[in-house]
CSV table of C-alpha atoms and ligand atoms in Angstrom, one decimal:
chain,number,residue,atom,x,y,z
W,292,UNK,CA,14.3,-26.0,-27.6
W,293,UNK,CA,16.4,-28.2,-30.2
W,294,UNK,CA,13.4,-29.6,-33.1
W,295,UNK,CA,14.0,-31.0,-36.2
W,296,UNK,CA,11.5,-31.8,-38.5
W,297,UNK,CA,11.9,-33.9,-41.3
W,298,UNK,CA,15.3,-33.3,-41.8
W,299,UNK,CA,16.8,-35.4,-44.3
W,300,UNK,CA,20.9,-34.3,-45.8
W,301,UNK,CA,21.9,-36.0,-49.3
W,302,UNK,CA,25.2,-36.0,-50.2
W,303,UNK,CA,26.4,-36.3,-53.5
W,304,UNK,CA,29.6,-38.3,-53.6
W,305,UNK,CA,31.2,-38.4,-57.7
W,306,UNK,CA,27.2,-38.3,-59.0
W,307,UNK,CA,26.0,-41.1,-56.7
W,308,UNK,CA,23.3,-40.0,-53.5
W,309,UNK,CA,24.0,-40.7,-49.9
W,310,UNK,CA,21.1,-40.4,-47.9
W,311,UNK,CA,23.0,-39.7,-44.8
W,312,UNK,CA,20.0,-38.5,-42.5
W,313,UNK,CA,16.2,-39.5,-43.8
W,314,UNK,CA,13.2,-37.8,-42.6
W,315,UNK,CA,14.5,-37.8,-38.9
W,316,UNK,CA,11.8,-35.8,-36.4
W,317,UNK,CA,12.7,-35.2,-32.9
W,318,UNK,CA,12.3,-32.5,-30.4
W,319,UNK,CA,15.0,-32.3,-27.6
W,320,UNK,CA,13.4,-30.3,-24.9
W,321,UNK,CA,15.1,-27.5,-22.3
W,322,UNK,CA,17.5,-28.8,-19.9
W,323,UNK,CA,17.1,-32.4,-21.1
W,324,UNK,CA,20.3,-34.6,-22.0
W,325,UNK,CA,19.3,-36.5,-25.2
W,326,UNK,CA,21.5,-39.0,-26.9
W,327,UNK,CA,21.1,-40.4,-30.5
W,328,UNK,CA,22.8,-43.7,-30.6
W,329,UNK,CA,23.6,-46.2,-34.0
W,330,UNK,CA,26.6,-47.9,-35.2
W,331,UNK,CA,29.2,-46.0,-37.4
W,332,UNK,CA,27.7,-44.8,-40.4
W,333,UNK,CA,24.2,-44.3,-38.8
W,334,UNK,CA,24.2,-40.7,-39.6
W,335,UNK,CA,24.7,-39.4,-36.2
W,336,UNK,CA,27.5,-36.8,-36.7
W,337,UNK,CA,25.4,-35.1,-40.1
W,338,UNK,CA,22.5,-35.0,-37.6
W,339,UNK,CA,24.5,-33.6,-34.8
W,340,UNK,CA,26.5,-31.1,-37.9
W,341,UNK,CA,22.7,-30.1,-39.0
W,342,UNK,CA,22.2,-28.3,-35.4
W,343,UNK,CA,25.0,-27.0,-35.1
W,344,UNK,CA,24.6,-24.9,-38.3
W,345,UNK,CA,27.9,-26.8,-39.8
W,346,UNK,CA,25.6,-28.5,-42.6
W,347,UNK,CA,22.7,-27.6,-43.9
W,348,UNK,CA,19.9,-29.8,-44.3
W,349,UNK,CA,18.6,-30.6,-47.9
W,350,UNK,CA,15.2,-30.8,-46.8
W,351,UNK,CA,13.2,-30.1,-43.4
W,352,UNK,CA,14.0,-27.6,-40.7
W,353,UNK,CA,16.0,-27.2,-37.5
W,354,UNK,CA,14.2,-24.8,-34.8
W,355,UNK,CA,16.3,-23.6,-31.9
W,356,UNK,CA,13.9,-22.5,-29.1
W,357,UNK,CA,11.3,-22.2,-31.9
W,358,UNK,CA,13.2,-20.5,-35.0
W,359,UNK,CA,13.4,-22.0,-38.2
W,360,UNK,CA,17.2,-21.7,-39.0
W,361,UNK,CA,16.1,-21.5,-42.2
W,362,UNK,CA,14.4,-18.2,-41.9
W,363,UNK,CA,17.4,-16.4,-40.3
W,364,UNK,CA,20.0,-13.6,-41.7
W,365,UNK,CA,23.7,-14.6,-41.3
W,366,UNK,CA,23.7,-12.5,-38.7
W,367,UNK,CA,21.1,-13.8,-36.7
W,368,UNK,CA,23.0,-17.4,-37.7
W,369,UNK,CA,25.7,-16.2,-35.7
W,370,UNK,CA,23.9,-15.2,-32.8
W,371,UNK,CA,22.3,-18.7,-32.9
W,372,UNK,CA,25.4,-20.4,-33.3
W,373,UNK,CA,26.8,-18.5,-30.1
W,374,UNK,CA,23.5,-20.6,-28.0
W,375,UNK,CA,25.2,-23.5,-29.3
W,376,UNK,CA,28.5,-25.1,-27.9
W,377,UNK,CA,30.3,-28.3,-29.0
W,378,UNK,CA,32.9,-31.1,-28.1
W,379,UNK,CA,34.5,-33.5,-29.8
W,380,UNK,CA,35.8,-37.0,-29.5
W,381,UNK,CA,39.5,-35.7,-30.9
W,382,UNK,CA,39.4,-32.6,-28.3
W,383,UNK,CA,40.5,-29.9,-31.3
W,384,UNK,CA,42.6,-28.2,-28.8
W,385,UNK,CA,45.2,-25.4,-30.3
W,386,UNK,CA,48.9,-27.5,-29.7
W,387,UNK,CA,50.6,-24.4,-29.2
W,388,UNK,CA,48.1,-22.9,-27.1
W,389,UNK,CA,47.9,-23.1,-23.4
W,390,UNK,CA,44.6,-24.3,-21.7
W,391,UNK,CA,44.2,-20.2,-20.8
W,392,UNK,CA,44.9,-19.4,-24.1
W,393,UNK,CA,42.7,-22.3,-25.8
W,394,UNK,CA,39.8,-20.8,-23.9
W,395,UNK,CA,40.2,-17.2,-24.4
W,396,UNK,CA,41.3,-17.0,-28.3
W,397,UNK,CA,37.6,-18.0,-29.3
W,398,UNK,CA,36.1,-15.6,-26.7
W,399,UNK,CA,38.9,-12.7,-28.1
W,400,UNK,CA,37.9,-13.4,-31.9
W,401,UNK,CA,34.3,-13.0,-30.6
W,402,UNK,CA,35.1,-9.7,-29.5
W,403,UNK,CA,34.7,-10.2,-25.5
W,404,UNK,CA,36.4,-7.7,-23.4
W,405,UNK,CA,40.0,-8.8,-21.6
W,406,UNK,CA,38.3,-9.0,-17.7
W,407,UNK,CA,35.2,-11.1,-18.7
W,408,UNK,CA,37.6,-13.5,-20.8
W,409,UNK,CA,39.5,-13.8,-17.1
W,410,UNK,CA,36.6,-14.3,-15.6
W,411,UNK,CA,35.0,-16.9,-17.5
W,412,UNK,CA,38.3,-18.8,-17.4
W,413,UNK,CA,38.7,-18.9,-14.0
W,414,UNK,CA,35.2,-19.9,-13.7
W,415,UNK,CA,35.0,-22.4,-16.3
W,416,UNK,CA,38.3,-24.0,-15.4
W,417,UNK,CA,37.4,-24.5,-11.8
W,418,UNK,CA,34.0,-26.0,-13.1
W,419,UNK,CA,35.8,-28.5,-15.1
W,420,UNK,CA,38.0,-29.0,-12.3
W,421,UNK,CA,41.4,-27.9,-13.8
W,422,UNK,CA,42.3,-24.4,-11.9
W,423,UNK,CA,45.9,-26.0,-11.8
W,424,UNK,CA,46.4,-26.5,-15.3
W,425,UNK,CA,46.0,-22.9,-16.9
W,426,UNK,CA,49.1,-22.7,-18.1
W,427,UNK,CA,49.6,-26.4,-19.2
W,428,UNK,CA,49.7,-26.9,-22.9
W,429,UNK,CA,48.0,-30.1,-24.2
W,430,UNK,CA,50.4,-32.4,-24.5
W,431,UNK,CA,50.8,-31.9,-20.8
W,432,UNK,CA,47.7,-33.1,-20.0
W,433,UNK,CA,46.1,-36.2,-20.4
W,434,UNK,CA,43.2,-37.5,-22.2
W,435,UNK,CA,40.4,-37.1,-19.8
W,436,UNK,CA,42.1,-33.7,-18.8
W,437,UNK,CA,42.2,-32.2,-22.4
W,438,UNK,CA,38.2,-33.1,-22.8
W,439,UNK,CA,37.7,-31.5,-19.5
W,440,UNK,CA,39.3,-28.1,-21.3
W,441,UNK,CA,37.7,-28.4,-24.5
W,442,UNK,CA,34.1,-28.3,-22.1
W,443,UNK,CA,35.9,-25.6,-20.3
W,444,UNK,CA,36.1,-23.7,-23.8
W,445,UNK,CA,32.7,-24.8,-24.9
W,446,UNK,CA,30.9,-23.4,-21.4
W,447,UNK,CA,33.1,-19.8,-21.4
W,448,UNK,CA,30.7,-18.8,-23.9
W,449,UNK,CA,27.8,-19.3,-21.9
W,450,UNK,CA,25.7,-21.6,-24.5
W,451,UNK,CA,22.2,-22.9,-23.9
W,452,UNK,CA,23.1,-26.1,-25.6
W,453,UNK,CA,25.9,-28.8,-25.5
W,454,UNK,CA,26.1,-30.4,-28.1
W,455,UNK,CA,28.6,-33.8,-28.1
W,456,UNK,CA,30.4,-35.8,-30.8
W,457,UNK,CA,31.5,-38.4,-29.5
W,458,UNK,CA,33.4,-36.8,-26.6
W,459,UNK,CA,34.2,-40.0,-24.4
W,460,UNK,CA,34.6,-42.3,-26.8
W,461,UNK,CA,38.9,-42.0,-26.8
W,462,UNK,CA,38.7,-42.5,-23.4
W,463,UNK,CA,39.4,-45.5,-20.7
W,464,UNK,CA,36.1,-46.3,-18.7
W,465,UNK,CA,37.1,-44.4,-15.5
W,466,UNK,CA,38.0,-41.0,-17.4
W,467,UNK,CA,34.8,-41.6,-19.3
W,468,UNK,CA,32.9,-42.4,-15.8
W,469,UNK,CA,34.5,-38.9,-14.5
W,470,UNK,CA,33.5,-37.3,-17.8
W,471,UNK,CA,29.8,-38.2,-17.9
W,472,UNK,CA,29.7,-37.0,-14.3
W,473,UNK,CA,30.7,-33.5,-15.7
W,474,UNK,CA,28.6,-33.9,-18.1
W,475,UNK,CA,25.4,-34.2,-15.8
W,476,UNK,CA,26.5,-31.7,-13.6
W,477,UNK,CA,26.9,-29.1,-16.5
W,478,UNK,CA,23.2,-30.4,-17.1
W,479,UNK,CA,22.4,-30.2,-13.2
W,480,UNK,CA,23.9,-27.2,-12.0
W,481,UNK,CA,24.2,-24.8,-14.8
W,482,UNK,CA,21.0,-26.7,-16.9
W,483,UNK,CA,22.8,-26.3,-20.6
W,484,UNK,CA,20.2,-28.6,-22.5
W,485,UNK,CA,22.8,-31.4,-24.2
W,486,UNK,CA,22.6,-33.6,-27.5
W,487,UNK,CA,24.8,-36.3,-27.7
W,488,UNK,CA,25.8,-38.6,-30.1
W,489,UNK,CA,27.3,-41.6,-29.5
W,490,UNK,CA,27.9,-45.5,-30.1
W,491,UNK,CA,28.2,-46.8,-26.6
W,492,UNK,CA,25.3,-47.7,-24.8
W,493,UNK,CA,26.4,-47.5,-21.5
W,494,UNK,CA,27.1,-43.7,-22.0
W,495,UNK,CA,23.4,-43.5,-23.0
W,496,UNK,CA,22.6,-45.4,-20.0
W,497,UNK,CA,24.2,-44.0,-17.7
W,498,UNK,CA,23.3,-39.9,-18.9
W,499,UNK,CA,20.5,-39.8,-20.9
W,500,UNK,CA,17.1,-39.0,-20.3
W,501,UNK,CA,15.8,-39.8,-23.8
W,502,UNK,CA,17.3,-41.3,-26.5
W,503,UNK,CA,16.7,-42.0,-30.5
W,504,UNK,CA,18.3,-44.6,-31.8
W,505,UNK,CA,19.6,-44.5,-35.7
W,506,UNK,CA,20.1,-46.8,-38.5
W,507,UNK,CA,21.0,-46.0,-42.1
W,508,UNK,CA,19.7,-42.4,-41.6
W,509,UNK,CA,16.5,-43.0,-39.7
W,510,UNK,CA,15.1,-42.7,-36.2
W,511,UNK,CA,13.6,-46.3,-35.6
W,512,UNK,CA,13.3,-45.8,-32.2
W,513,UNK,CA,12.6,-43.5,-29.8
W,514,UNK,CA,11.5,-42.8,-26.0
W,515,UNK,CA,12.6,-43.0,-22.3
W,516,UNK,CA,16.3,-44.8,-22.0
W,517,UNK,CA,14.4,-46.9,-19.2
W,518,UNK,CA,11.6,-47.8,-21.6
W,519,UNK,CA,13.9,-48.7,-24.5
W,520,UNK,CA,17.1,-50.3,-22.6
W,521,UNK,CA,17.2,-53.3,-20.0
W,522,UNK,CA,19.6,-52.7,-17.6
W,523,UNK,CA,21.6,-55.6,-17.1
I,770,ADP,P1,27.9,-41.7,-38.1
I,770,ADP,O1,28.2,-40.4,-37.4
I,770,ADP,O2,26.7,-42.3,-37.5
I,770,ADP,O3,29.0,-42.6,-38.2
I,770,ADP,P2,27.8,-40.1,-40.6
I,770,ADP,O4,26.8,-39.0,-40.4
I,770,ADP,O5,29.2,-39.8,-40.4
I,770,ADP,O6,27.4,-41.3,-39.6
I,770,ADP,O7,27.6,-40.8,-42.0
I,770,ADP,C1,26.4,-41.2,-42.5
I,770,ADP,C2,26.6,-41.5,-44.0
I,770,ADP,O8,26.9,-40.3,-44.7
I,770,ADP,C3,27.8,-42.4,-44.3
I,770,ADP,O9,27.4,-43.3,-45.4
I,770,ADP,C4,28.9,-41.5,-44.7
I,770,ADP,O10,29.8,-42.1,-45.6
I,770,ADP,C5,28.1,-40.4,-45.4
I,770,ADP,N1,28.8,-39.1,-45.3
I,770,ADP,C6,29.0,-38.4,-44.1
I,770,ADP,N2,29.6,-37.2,-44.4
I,770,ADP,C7,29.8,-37.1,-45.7
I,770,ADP,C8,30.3,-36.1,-46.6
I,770,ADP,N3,30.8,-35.0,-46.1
I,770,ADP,N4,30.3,-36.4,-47.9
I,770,ADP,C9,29.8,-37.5,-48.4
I,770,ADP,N5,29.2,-38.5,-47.6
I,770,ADP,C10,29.2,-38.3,-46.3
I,771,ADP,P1,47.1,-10.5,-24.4
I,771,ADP,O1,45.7,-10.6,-24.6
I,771,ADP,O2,47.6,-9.1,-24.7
I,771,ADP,O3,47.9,-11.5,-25.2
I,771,ADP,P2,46.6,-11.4,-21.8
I,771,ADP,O4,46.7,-10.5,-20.6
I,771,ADP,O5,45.3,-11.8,-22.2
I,771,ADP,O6,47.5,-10.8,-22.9
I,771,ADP,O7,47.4,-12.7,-21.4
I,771,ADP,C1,48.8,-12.9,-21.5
I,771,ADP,C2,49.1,-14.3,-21.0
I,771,ADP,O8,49.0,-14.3,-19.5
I,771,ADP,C3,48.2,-15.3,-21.6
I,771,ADP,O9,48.8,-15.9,-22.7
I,771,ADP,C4,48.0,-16.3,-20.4
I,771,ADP,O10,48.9,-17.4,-20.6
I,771,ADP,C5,48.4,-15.5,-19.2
I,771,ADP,N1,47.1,-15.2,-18.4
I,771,ADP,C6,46.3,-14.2,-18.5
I,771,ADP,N2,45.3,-14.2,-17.6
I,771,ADP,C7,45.5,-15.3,-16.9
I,771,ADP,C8,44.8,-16.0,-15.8
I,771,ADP,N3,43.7,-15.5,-15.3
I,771,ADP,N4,45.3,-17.1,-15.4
I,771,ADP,C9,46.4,-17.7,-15.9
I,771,ADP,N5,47.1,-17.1,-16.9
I,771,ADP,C10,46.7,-16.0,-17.4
């Protein structure tokens, strides 16, 4: 479903090399939730950037359910992109937008019709547990609440693939607890395939079927989260 094959990314940063992601190989398969863990710097969010078509790798390839991004026309890009959903530790919810609104701009500017867009909402926000809130705006809502509507906006365009930055890790470890339990859910009940990144091992624990973990760019592990954590 997700595979990347020896994708590396170099930045260039006033003529000097990053190697920010080095040969990494890994196939996530359908309906699995995989988490790449490693401290800060690891290279976890220019892995996660190089699936979701936000970066481009400087060598290797991404497949997504077995096409080479590389191969594809812009517009096919955008087609793939549309398989693809993604949250965020920081939310990047619209301030002056109410959580209807936050949901159905994206889905507007992607040319959906008014009914479906009402539709999706309603569905997506009862999902997420947050019929109550439509016309809330953000700063009305708490932490835990506003992740809950950015997966709201992230499912109303019916992706395959969820992929998360970080998404619990602003959070207090009950509102995290509630969050992961969404999260598995999502992967239970509606079986989006997810990629996670993340620095906190209990998240990977607790989640995760499989799990890579990362240090200065590379994979230098990788298996079953029971095979590679102790529990405690
Ligand atoms: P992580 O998500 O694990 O913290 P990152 O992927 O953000 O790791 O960063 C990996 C390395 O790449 C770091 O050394 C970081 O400074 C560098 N890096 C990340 N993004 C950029 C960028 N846009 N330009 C230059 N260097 C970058
Ligand atoms: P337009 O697209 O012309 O701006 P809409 O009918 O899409 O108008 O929405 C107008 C406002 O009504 C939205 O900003 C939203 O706050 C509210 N709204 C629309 N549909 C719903 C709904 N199903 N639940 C709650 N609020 C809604």
């Amino acid at each position: 479903m997700i595979e990347l094959k020896q994708t590396s990314k170099t930045y260039e940063v006033n003529g000097k090399k990053v190697e920010a992601v080095k040969d990494v190989s890994l196939t996530i398969e359908k309906g699995e939730v995989f988490g790449v863990i490693g401290y800060s710097g690891a290279g976890k969010s220019t892995l996660i950037r190089c699936v979701n078509l936000l970066e481009k790798p400087t060598s290797g390839e991404v497949f997504i359910n077995g096409v080479s991004l590389t191969t594809l026309s812009k517009q096919d890009l955008q087609k793939t992109r549309r398989k693809i959903g993604m949250i965020f530790q920081g939310y990047n919810l619209l301030k002056t937008a109410t959580v209807y609104e936050n949901i159905a701009i994206p889905l507007k500017l992607e040319g959906i019709d008014k009914e479906t867009i009402q539709k999706r909402a309603e569905k997506y926000l009862e999902i997420v547990g947050l019929s109550d809130k439509v016309n809330h705006y953000p700063s009305q809502l708490s932490g835990g609440q506003k992740q809950r509507v950015a997966i709201a906006r992230a499912l109303a365009h019916e992706p395959e693939i969820l992929l998360s930055d970080e998404a619990t890790s602003a959070l207090d470890p009950e509102t995290t607890e509630a969050i992961l339990e969404l999260l598995l859910k999502i992967n239970r009940e509606l079986g989006l395939t997810i990629f996670l990144i993340t620095h906190e091992l209990n998240v990977v624990q607790r989640i995760c079927d499989r799990v890579a973990v990362m240090e200065n760019g590379r994979v230098v592990e990788e298996g079953k989260v029971v095979d590679i954590f102790t529990h405690p």
